[in-house]
CSV table of N, CA and C in Angstrom, one decimal:
chain,number,residue,atom,x,y,z
A,1,LEU,N,19.0,11.2,-131.2
A,1,LEU,CA,17.8,11.3,-132.0
A,1,LEU,C,17.4,12.4,-133.2
A,2,PRO,N,17.5,13.5,-132.4
A,2,PRO,CA,17.5,14.6,-133.5
A,2,PRO,C,18.1,14.3,-134.6
A,3,ARG,N,19.3,14.3,-134.6
A,3,ARG,CA,20.2,14.2,-135.6
A,3,ARG,C,19.9,13.1,-136.7
A,4,GLN,N,19.4,12.0,-136.0
A,4,GLN,CA,19.4,11.1,-136.8
A,4,GLN,C,17.8,11.1,-137.5
A,5,ALA,N,16.6,11.5,-136.4
A,5,ALA,CA,15.8,11.8,-137.5
A,5,ALA,C,15.3,12.6,-138.1
A,6,LYS,N,16.5,13.9,-138.3
A,6,LYS,CA,16.4,15.2,-139.3
A,6,LYS,C,16.5,14.1,-140.7
A,7,LYS,N,18.5,13.2,-140.2
A,7,LYS,CA,18.5,12.6,-141.5
A,7,LYS,C,17.4,11.8,-142.3
A,8,SER,N,16.8,11.1,-141.7
A,8,SER,CA,15.7,10.2,-141.9
A,8,SER,C,14.3,10.3,-142.6
A,9,LEU,N,14.4,12.0,-142.2
A,9,LEU,CA,13.2,12.7,-142.6
A,9,LEU,C,12.4,12.3,-144.2
A,10,PRO,N,13.4,12.8,-145.0
A,10,PRO,CA,13.2,12.4,-146.5
A,10,PRO,C,13.1,11.0,-146.9
A,11,SER,N,13.4,10.5,-146.2
A,11,SER,CA,12.8,8.6,-146.2
A,11,SER,C,11.6,8.5,-145.8
A,12,PHE,N,11.2,9.1,-144.7
A,12,PHE,CA,9.7,8.6,-144.3
A,12,PHE,C,9.1,9.4,-145.4
A,13,GLU,N,9.4,10.4,-145.8
A,13,GLU,CA,8.1,10.9,-146.4
A,13,GLU,C,8.4,10.6,-148.0
A,14,LYS,N,9.5,10.1,-148.3
A,14,LYS,CA,9.0,9.4,-149.4
A,14,LYS,C,8.3,8.0,-149.3
A,15,VAL,N,8.8,7.4,-148.2
A,15,VAL,CA,7.7,6.3,-148.1
A,15,VAL,C,6.0,6.6,-147.8
A,16,LEU,N,5.8,7.4,-147.3
A,16,LEU,CA,4.5,8.1,-147.2
A,16,LEU,C,4.5,8.7,-148.7
A,17,ALA,N,4.7,9.4,-149.4
A,17,ALA,CA,4.2,9.4,-150.9
A,17,ALA,C,4.1,8.3,-151.5
A,18,LEU,N,4.7,7.6,-151.5
A,18,LEU,CA,4.4,6.1,-152.3
A,18,LEU,C,3.5,5.8,-152.3
A,19,VAL,N,2.4,5.8,-150.8
A,19,VAL,CA,1.4,5.1,-150.5
A,19,VAL,C,0.2,6.0,-150.7
A,20,MET,N,0.4,7.5,-150.3
A,20,MET,CA,-0.6,8.5,-150.8
A,20,MET,C,-0.5,8.5,-152.1
A,21,ASP,N,0.5,8.2,-153.3
A,21,ASP,CA,-0.1,8.7,-154.8
A,21,ASP,C,-0.2,7.2,-155.3
A,22,GLY,N,-0.7,6.2,-154.2
A,22,GLY,CA,-1.2,5.0,-154.7
A,22,GLY,C,-0.5,4.0,-155.8
A,23,GLU,N,1.2,4.2,-155.4
A,23,GLU,CA,2.1,3.4,-156.1
A,23,GLU,C,2.2,2.0,-155.4
A,24,GLN,N,2.0,2.3,-154.2
A,24,GLN,CA,1.7,1.1,-153.6
A,24,GLN,C,0.7,1.0,-152.4
A,25,ALA,N,0.8,-0.2,-151.8
A,25,ALA,CA,-0.4,-0.3,-150.7
A,25,ALA,C,0.5,-0.4,-149.5
A,26,PRO,N,-0.5,0.3,-148.6
A,26,PRO,CA,0.3,0.4,-147.1
A,26,PRO,C,1.1,-1.3,-146.7
A,27,GLN,N,2.0,-0.9,-146.3
A,27,GLN,CA,2.8,-2.1,-145.8
A,27,GLN,C,3.5,-1.7,-144.5
A,28,ARG,N,4.2,-2.6,-143.6
A,28,ARG,CA,4.7,-2.4,-142.7
A,28,ARG,C,5.8,-0.9,-142.6
A,29,GLY,N,6.7,-0.7,-143.5
A,29,GLY,CA,7.0,0.5,-143.7
A,29,GLY,C,6.6,1.8,-143.7
A,30,PHE,N,5.4,1.2,-144.4
A,30,PHE,CA,4.4,3.0,-144.5
A,30,PHE,C,4.4,2.9,-142.7
A,31,TRP,N,3.9,2.3,-141.7
A,31,TRP,CA,3.0,2.0,-140.7
A,31,TRP,C,4.7,3.1,-139.7
A,32,ASP,N,5.2,2.2,-139.8
A,32,ASP,CA,6.8,2.7,-139.4
A,32,ASP,C,6.9,3.8,-139.8
A,33,ALA,N,6.8,4.2,-141.1
A,33,ALA,CA,7.3,5.6,-141.5
A,33,ALA,C,6.0,6.6,-140.6
A,34,LEU,N,4.8,6.1,-140.5
A,34,LEU,CA,4.0,7.3,-139.9
A,34,LEU,C,4.2,7.4,-138.4
A,35,GLU,N,4.7,6.0,-137.6
A,35,GLU,CA,5.0,6.4,-136.3
A,35,GLU,C,6.2,7.1,-135.9
A,36,ASN,N,7.2,6.8,-137.1
A,36,ASN,CA,8.3,7.8,-136.5
A,36,ASN,C,7.8,8.9,-137.0
A,37,MET,N,7.3,9.6,-138.0
A,37,MET,CA,7.1,10.8,-138.3
A,37,MET,C,5.9,11.2,-136.9
A,38,CYS,N,5.4,10.8,-136.4
A,38,CYS,CA,4.7,11.0,-135.2
A,38,CYS,C,5.8,11.4,-133.9
A,39,VAL,N,6.9,10.7,-134.0
A,39,VAL,CA,7.8,10.7,-133.1
A,39,VAL,C,8.6,11.5,-133.2
A,40,TYR,N,9.0,12.2,-134.6
A,40,TYR,CA,9.3,12.9,-135.0
A,40,TYR,C,9.2,14.3,-134.7
A,41,HIS,N,7.7,14.6,-134.8
A,41,HIS,CA,7.0,15.7,-134.6
A,41,HIS,C,6.8,15.8,-133.2
A,42,THR,N,7.0,15.3,-132.4
A,42,THR,CA,6.9,15.0,-130.6
A,42,THR,C,7.8,15.8,-130.8
A,43,ARG,N,9.4,14.8,-130.4
A,43,ARG,CA,10.5,15.6,-130.1
A,43,ARG,C,11.6,16.1,-130.9
A,44,VAL,N,11.5,16.3,-131.9
A,44,VAL,CA,12.0,17.1,-132.9
A,44,VAL,C,11.6,18.2,-133.3
A,45,ASP,N,10.9,18.3,-133.7
A,45,ASP,CA,10.5,19.6,-134.8
A,45,ASP,C,8.9,19.2,-133.9
A,46,PRO,N,8.7,19.6,-132.7
A,46,PRO,CA,7.2,19.7,-132.0
A,46,PRO,C,6.0,20.5,-133.0
A,47,ASN,N,4.9,19.5,-133.3
A,47,ASN,CA,3.8,20.0,-133.9
A,47,ASN,C,3.0,19.3,-133.4
A,48,PRO,N,1.8,19.3,-132.8
A,48,PRO,CA,0.9,18.2,-132.1
A,48,PRO,C,0.0,18.0,-133.5
A,49,LYS,N,0.0,18.8,-134.4
A,49,LYS,CA,-1.4,18.5,-135.5
A,49,LYS,C,-0.7,17.6,-136.1
A,50,LYS,N,0.6,17.6,-136.5
A,50,LYS,CA,1.1,16.4,-137.5
A,50,LYS,C,1.1,15.4,-136.6
A,51,VAL,N,1.6,15.5,-135.8
A,51,VAL,CA,0.7,14.1,-134.6
A,51,VAL,C,-0.2,13.7,-134.9
A,52,ILE,N,-1.1,14.2,-134.9
A,52,ILE,CA,-2.9,13.8,-134.7
A,52,ILE,C,-2.9,13.7,-136.4
A,53,GLU,N,-2.3,14.1,-137.1
A,53,GLU,CA,-2.7,13.7,-138.6
A,53,GLU,C,-1.9,12.4,-139.2
A,54,TYR,N,-0.6,12.3,-138.8
A,54,TYR,CA,0.0,11.2,-138.9
A,54,TYR,C,-0.6,10.1,-138.4
A,55,GLY,N,-0.8,10.2,-136.7
A,55,GLY,CA,-1.5,9.0,-136.3
A,55,GLY,C,-2.4,8.2,-136.5
A,56,THR,N,-3.4,9.6,-136.8
A,56,THR,CA,-5.1,9.3,-137.7
A,56,THR,C,-4.6,8.5,-138.9
A,57,MET,N,-3.6,9.3,-139.6
A,57,MET,CA,-3.6,8.2,-141.0
A,57,MET,C,-2.9,6.5,-140.4
A,58,ARG,N,-2.6,6.5,-139.7
A,58,ARG,CA,-1.8,5.5,-139.3
A,58,ARG,C,-2.8,4.2,-139.0
A,59,SER,N,-3.8,4.7,-138.0
A,59,SER,CA,-5.0,4.0,-137.8
A,59,SER,C,-5.9,3.7,-139.1
A,60,ARG,N,-6.1,4.3,-139.7
A,60,ARG,CA,-6.8,4.4,-141.1
A,60,ARG,C,-6.7,3.9,-141.7
A,61,SER,N,-5.5,3.5,-142.3
A,61,SER,CA,-4.8,3.0,-143.3
A,61,SER,C,-4.8,1.1,-143.1
A,62,TYR,N,-5.2,1.0,-141.9
A,62,TYR,CA,-5.3,-0.7,-141.8
A,62,TYR,C,-6.4,-1.1,-142.8
A,63,ASN,N,-7.3,-0.5,-143.2
A,63,ASN,CA,-8.7,-0.6,-144.2
A,63,ASN,C,-8.7,-2.4,-143.9
A,64,GLY,N,-8.6,-2.9,-142.8
A,64,GLY,CA,-9.2,-4.5,-143.5
A,64,GLY,C,-7.8,-5.0,-143.5
A,65,VAL,N,-6.4,-4.5,-143.8
A,65,VAL,CA,-5.2,-5.1,-144.0
A,65,VAL,C,-4.4,-5.6,-142.3
A,66,GLU,N,-4.4,-6.3,-141.9
A,66,GLU,CA,-4.3,-6.6,-140.4
A,66,GLU,C,-2.7,-6.1,-140.2
A,67,PRO,N,-2.2,-4.9,-139.5
A,67,PRO,CA,-1.0,-4.7,-139.5
A,67,PRO,C,0.1,-5.8,-139.1
A,68,TYR,N,1.3,-5.6,-139.2
A,68,TYR,CA,2.3,-6.9,-138.5
A,68,TYR,C,1.9,-6.5,-136.7
A,69,ALA,N,1.9,-5.6,-136.5
A,69,ALA,CA,1.7,-5.1,-135.3
A,69,ALA,C,1.2,-3.7,-134.6
A,70,LYS,N,0.3,-3.7,-134.2
A,70,LYS,CA,-0.6,-2.4,-133.6
A,70,LYS,C,0.2,-1.7,-132.1
A,71,SER,N,1.0,-0.5,-132.6
A,71,SER,CA,1.9,0.3,-131.7
A,71,SER,C,1.0,0.9,-130.6
A,72,ALA,N,1.2,0.5,-129.7
A,72,ALA,CA,0.9,1.7,-128.8
A,72,ALA,C,1.2,3.0,-128.3
A,73,LYS,N,2.2,2.9,-129.3
A,73,LYS,CA,3.4,4.5,-129.0
A,73,LYS,C,2.8,5.1,-130.1
A,74,THR,N,2.0,5.4,-130.9
A,74,THR,CA,1.1,6.1,-131.4
A,74,THR,C,-0.2,6.8,-131.1
A,75,PRO,N,-0.8,5.7,-130.3
A,75,PRO,CA,-2.0,6.2,-129.7
A,75,PRO,C,-1.5,7.1,-128.4
A,76,SER,N,-0.7,7.2,-127.7
A,76,SER,CA,0.0,7.2,-126.8
A,76,SER,C,0.6,8.9,-127.2
A,77,LEU,N,1.2,9.0,-128.4
A,77,LEU,CA,1.8,10.4,-128.9
A,77,LEU,C,0.7,11.3,-129.4
A,78,VAL,N,-0.4,10.7,-129.8
A,78,VAL,CA,-1.5,11.0,-130.2
A,78,VAL,C,-2.3,12.0,-129.4
A,79,ALA,N,-2.6,10.9,-128.0
A,79,ALA,CA,-3.5,11.3,-126.7
A,79,ALA,C,-2.7,12.6,-126.1
A,80,ARG,N,-1.4,12.5,-126.4
A,80,ARG,CA,-0.5,13.6,-125.8
A,80,ARG,C,-0.5,14.9,-126.5
A,81,ALA,N,-1.0,14.8,-128.0
A,81,ALA,CA,-1.0,16.0,-128.7
A,81,ALA,C,-2.1,16.7,-128.6
A,82,ARG,N,-2.9,15.8,-128.4
A,82,ARG,CA,-4.1,15.9,-128.2
A,82,ARG,C,-4.8,17.0,-127.1
A,83,LYS,N,-4.4,16.5,-125.9
A,83,LYS,CA,-4.0,16.9,-124.5
A,83,LYS,C,-3.6,18.5,-124.8
A,84,ALA,N,-2.3,18.5,-125.3
A,84,ALA,CA,-1.5,19.8,-125.9
A,84,ALA,C,-2.3,21.0,-126.2
A,85,LEU,N,-3.0,20.5,-127.4
A,85,LEU,CA,-4.0,21.2,-127.4
A,85,LEU,C,-5.7,21.1,-127.2
A,86,GLY,N,-5.6,20.9,-126.1
A,86,GLY,CA,-6.7,21.4,-125.4
A,86,GLY,C,-7.9,20.6,-125.9
A,87,GLU,N,-7.7,19.2,-126.4
A,87,GLU,CA,-9.0,19.0,-127.4
A,87,GLU,C,-9.3,18.0,-126.4
């Protein structure tokens, strides 16, 4: 996972940039990229603040657009990150 995640990181960041710049509406790839960023910052480059940031972005980005599936993974990673930060 760490080697593959490091190779994939630029792709995840590009997907996020497209949506953040307003060039594309959130879609499956966006939600997947946010979840993968949470996993990356949990397992590869631990950063609880980033996990919370990306997890929050994921849940807020639905904005009435029903995602293909709401993952239980992201909320649990965010909960672990909050616990690590003492929140």
